[in-house]
Each structure stands twice: as C-alpha cells, then as structure tokens.
Amino acid sequence: MYAVIRTGGKQYKVKVGDLIDVEKLGDDGASLELEPLLVVDDDGNVTSAADDLAKAKVTASVVDQRRGRKIRVFTYKNKTRQRRTLGHRQSLTRLKVETIDLGTRKRASRSSGKAKQEQQQDKQEQEG
C-alpha cells in the first residue's frame, strides 16, 4: 500500500516505514497527520475520490530536524560589472511514515458476498 501526500508545495509517494525529508514541520518526536491525494492498496485498488480521501489519513512522526545541502545563486549582468553571489540552505524535517489509514472498514470478500446470497435464497425458500 502506498499514498501520495502533499506538504510544503511538493508531492511525495510514501509507504509505511519510509523516511522522507520535507520542508520544516513540527518538533522532534511530534506526530503529524497528513492528507493523502491518492491511495493505492495492496490489491491495486486506487482511491482518489474526494469524499473517500476526506476520511483517509497518513500519520508520520518527526525523526529529526536538519539542513539541506548548500546551493549557490550567482547573478550576472553583462557589460556593467554587476555580479552577486548568494547562498541558501533549506531547513528540512525528516519524517517516518507510521500508518496509512483509509478510514473505512475493509470490503467483504467475494466469498462472503456469495455466502450472504445463499443465506437470502435459503430464507426465501423457507418463507415460500
């Protein structure tokens, strides 16, 4: 089972147990609930309807805070001797995905559906 979540303006594909780096959120040890955009279960069933996803949630815990790698930003204008160098390091939070919950009970298997039909037919025969 996996889910696609959105946080910090980016989308991430996550499974239970994954570690992901996202833009800074929460404190160490905090538990977060994230809303999924899409959920695919083990059978390959895709859940993307808005009313089904309103019940679904992905829970993750904050492992630690860190800084991303440093990037250099260099601006240059030709023939004017105008140059400028800037640096940037993004603050990141490492999350561990704990659970992916659809918020609904699992569907009855097909065999149980057949059993219910047989029970209904038996009742009809006894009544009639």
mmCIF file of C-alpha atoms in Angstrom:
data_model
loop_
_atom_site.group_PDB
_atom_site.id
_atom_site.type_symbol
_atom_site.label_atom_id
_atom_site.label_comp_id
_atom_site.label_asym_id
_atom_site.label_seq_id
_atom_site.Cartn_x
_atom_site.Cartn_y
_atom_site.Cartn_z
ATOM 1 C CA MET A 1 0.000 0.000 0.000
ATOM 2 C CA TYR A 2 1.241 3.466 -0.789
ATOM 3 C CA ALA A 3 -0.094 7.003 -0.773
ATOM 4 C CA VAL A 4 0.712 10.300 -2.444
ATOM 5 C CA ILE A 5 0.770 13.198 0.025
ATOM 6 C CA ARG A 6 1.303 16.932 -0.373
ATOM 7 C CA THR A 7 3.277 19.070 2.050
ATOM 8 C CA GLY A 8 5.349 22.195 1.539
ATOM 9 C CA GLY A 9 4.043 22.617 -2.024
ATOM 10 C CA LYS A 10 5.538 19.282 -3.104
ATOM 11 C CA GLN A 11 4.098 15.806 -3.553
ATOM 12 C CA TYR A 12 5.659 12.641 -2.139
ATOM 13 C CA LYS A 13 4.935 8.963 -2.770
ATOM 14 C CA VAL A 14 5.188 7.195 0.615
ATOM 15 C CA LYS A 15 4.836 3.695 2.063
ATOM 16 C CA VAL A 16 4.703 2.620 5.695
ATOM 17 C CA GLY A 17 8.220 2.788 7.172
ATOM 18 C CA ASP A 18 9.600 5.302 4.633
ATOM 19 C CA LEU A 19 11.833 8.173 5.745
ATOM 20 C CA ILE A 20 11.287 11.396 3.805
ATOM 21 C CA ASP A 21 12.746 14.902 4.042
ATOM 22 C CA VAL A 22 10.138 17.673 3.793
ATOM 23 C CA GLU A 23 10.188 21.409 4.437
ATOM 24 C CA LYS A 24 10.371 22.262 8.134
ATOM 25 C CA LEU A 25 7.418 20.987 10.219
ATOM 26 C CA GLY A 26 6.822 20.416 13.940
ATOM 27 C CA ASP A 27 9.208 19.453 16.754
ATOM 28 C CA ASP A 28 11.227 16.289 17.337
ATOM 29 C CA GLY A 29 9.057 13.346 18.370
ATOM 30 C CA ALA A 30 5.816 15.024 17.262
ATOM 31 C CA SER A 31 3.189 13.026 15.421
ATOM 32 C CA LEU A 32 1.654 14.558 12.290
ATOM 33 C CA GLU A 33 -1.422 13.693 10.248
ATOM 34 C CA LEU A 34 -1.098 14.328 6.528
ATOM 35 C CA GLU A 35 -3.922 14.266 3.993
ATOM 36 C CA PRO A 36 -3.340 11.963 1.027
ATOM 37 C CA LEU A 37 -4.098 12.926 -2.564
ATOM 38 C CA LEU A 38 -4.190 9.301 -3.716
ATOM 39 C CA VAL A 39 -4.084 5.898 -2.019
ATOM 40 C CA VAL A 40 -3.324 2.561 -3.707
ATOM 41 C CA ASP A 41 -3.884 -0.582 -1.635
ATOM 42 C CA ASP A 42 -2.136 -3.952 -1.924
ATOM 43 C CA ASP A 43 -4.728 -5.269 -4.392
ATOM 44 C CA GLY A 44 -4.073 -2.351 -6.745
ATOM 45 C CA ASN A 45 -7.350 -0.558 -5.975
ATOM 46 C CA VAL A 46 -6.916 3.198 -6.388
ATOM 47 C CA THR A 47 -8.744 5.586 -4.067
ATOM 48 C CA SER A 48 -8.822 9.125 -5.406
ATOM 49 C CA ALA A 49 -12.399 10.318 -4.815
ATOM 50 C CA ALA A 50 -12.570 13.431 -2.638
ATOM 51 C CA ASP A 51 -15.201 12.017 -0.238
ATOM 52 C CA ASP A 52 -13.174 8.825 0.346
ATOM 53 C CA LEU A 53 -9.933 10.770 0.828
ATOM 54 C CA ALA A 54 -11.588 13.083 3.375
ATOM 55 C CA LYS A 55 -11.708 10.071 5.733
ATOM 56 C CA ALA A 56 -8.199 8.866 4.894
ATOM 57 C CA LYS A 57 -5.055 9.979 6.693
ATOM 58 C CA VAL A 58 -1.339 9.300 6.741
ATOM 59 C CA THR A 59 0.352 9.529 10.137
ATOM 60 C CA ALA A 60 4.051 10.281 10.416
ATOM 61 C CA SER A 61 6.399 11.043 13.271
ATOM 62 C CA VAL A 62 9.189 13.611 13.262
ATOM 63 C CA VAL A 63 12.586 11.900 13.487
ATOM 64 C CA ASP A 64 14.850 14.969 13.424
ATOM 65 C CA GLN A 65 15.478 18.431 12.005
ATOM 66 C CA ARG A 66 18.301 19.019 9.537
ATOM 67 C CA ARG A 67 19.575 21.398 6.890
ATOM 68 C CA GLY A 68 19.712 20.639 3.195
ATOM 69 C CA ARG A 69 22.809 20.985 1.055
ATOM 70 C CA LYS A 70 24.027 24.495 0.299
ATOM 71 C CA ILE A 71 23.253 25.956 -3.090
ATOM 72 C CA ARG A 72 24.956 28.941 -4.712
ATOM 73 C CA VAL A 73 22.966 31.558 -6.575
ATOM 74 C CA PHE A 74 25.024 33.728 -8.909
ATOM 75 C CA THR A 75 23.531 36.653 -10.811
ATOM 76 C CA TYR A 76 25.424 38.452 -13.551
ATOM 77 C CA LYS A 77 24.683 41.307 -15.932
ATOM 78 C CA ASN A 78 26.803 41.675 -18.990
ATOM 79 C CA LYS A 79 28.939 44.809 -19.599
ATOM 80 C CA THR A 80 28.030 46.525 -16.306
ATOM 81 C CA ARG A 81 30.345 44.716 -13.889
ATOM 82 C CA GLN A 82 27.299 43.709 -11.873
ATOM 83 C CA ARG A 83 27.758 40.383 -10.072
ATOM 84 C CA ARG A 84 26.192 38.950 -6.948
ATOM 85 C CA THR A 85 26.663 35.636 -5.172
ATOM 86 C CA LEU A 86 24.156 34.331 -2.650
ATOM 87 C CA GLY A 87 23.923 31.049 -0.776
ATOM 88 C CA HIS A 88 20.940 29.174 0.636
ATOM 89 C CA ARG A 89 20.374 26.118 2.856
ATOM 90 C CA GLN A 90 16.818 24.874 3.308
ATOM 91 C CA SER A 91 15.631 23.758 6.756
ATOM 92 C CA LEU A 92 14.244 20.222 6.497
ATOM 93 C CA THR A 93 12.337 17.816 8.711
ATOM 94 C CA ARG A 94 12.866 14.057 8.435
ATOM 95 C CA LEU A 95 9.575 12.157 8.785
ATOM 96 C CA LYS A 96 8.963 8.446 9.296
ATOM 97 C CA VAL A 97 5.633 7.235 7.895
ATOM 98 C CA GLU A 98 3.841 5.204 10.582
ATOM 99 C CA THR A 99 0.427 4.312 9.080
ATOM 100 C CA ILE A 100 -1.722 4.795 6.022
ATOM 101 C CA ASP A 101 -5.396 4.606 7.017
ATOM 102 C CA LEU A 102 -8.307 4.738 4.576
ATOM 103 C CA GLY A 103 -10.779 5.412 7.390
ATOM 104 C CA THR A 104 -13.199 2.714 6.220
ATOM 105 C CA ARG A 105 -13.685 -0.910 7.040
ATOM 106 C CA LYS A 106 -12.285 -3.318 4.512
ATOM 107 C CA ARG A 107 -14.764 -4.622 1.968
ATOM 108 C CA ALA A 108 -16.188 -8.078 2.489
ATOM 109 C CA SER A 109 -14.503 -10.648 0.330
ATOM 110 C CA ARG A 110 -16.376 -12.094 -2.622
ATOM 111 C CA SER A 111 -16.797 -15.446 -0.898
ATOM 112 C CA SER A 112 -18.671 -13.805 1.988
ATOM 113 C CA GLY A 113 -20.856 -11.997 -0.545
ATOM 114 C CA LYS A 114 -21.783 -15.341 -2.108
ATOM 115 C CA ALA A 115 -22.497 -16.741 1.333
ATOM 116 C CA LYS A 116 -24.910 -13.872 2.027
ATOM 117 C CA GLN A 117 -26.716 -14.508 -1.266
ATOM 118 C CA GLU A 118 -27.082 -18.188 -0.397
ATOM 119 C CA GLN A 119 -28.477 -17.299 3.033
ATOM 120 C CA GLN A 120 -31.031 -14.960 1.455
ATOM 121 C CA GLN A 121 -32.076 -17.660 -1.003
ATOM 122 C CA ASP A 122 -32.495 -20.148 1.881
ATOM 123 C CA LYS A 123 -34.706 -17.662 3.742
ATOM 124 C CA GLN A 124 -36.834 -17.106 0.655
ATOM 125 C CA GLU A 125 -37.294 -20.847 0.182
ATOM 126 C CA GLN A 126 -38.299 -21.298 3.830
ATOM 127 C CA GLU A 127 -40.813 -18.445 3.640
ATOM 128 C CA GLY A 128 -42.285 -19.528 0.294
#
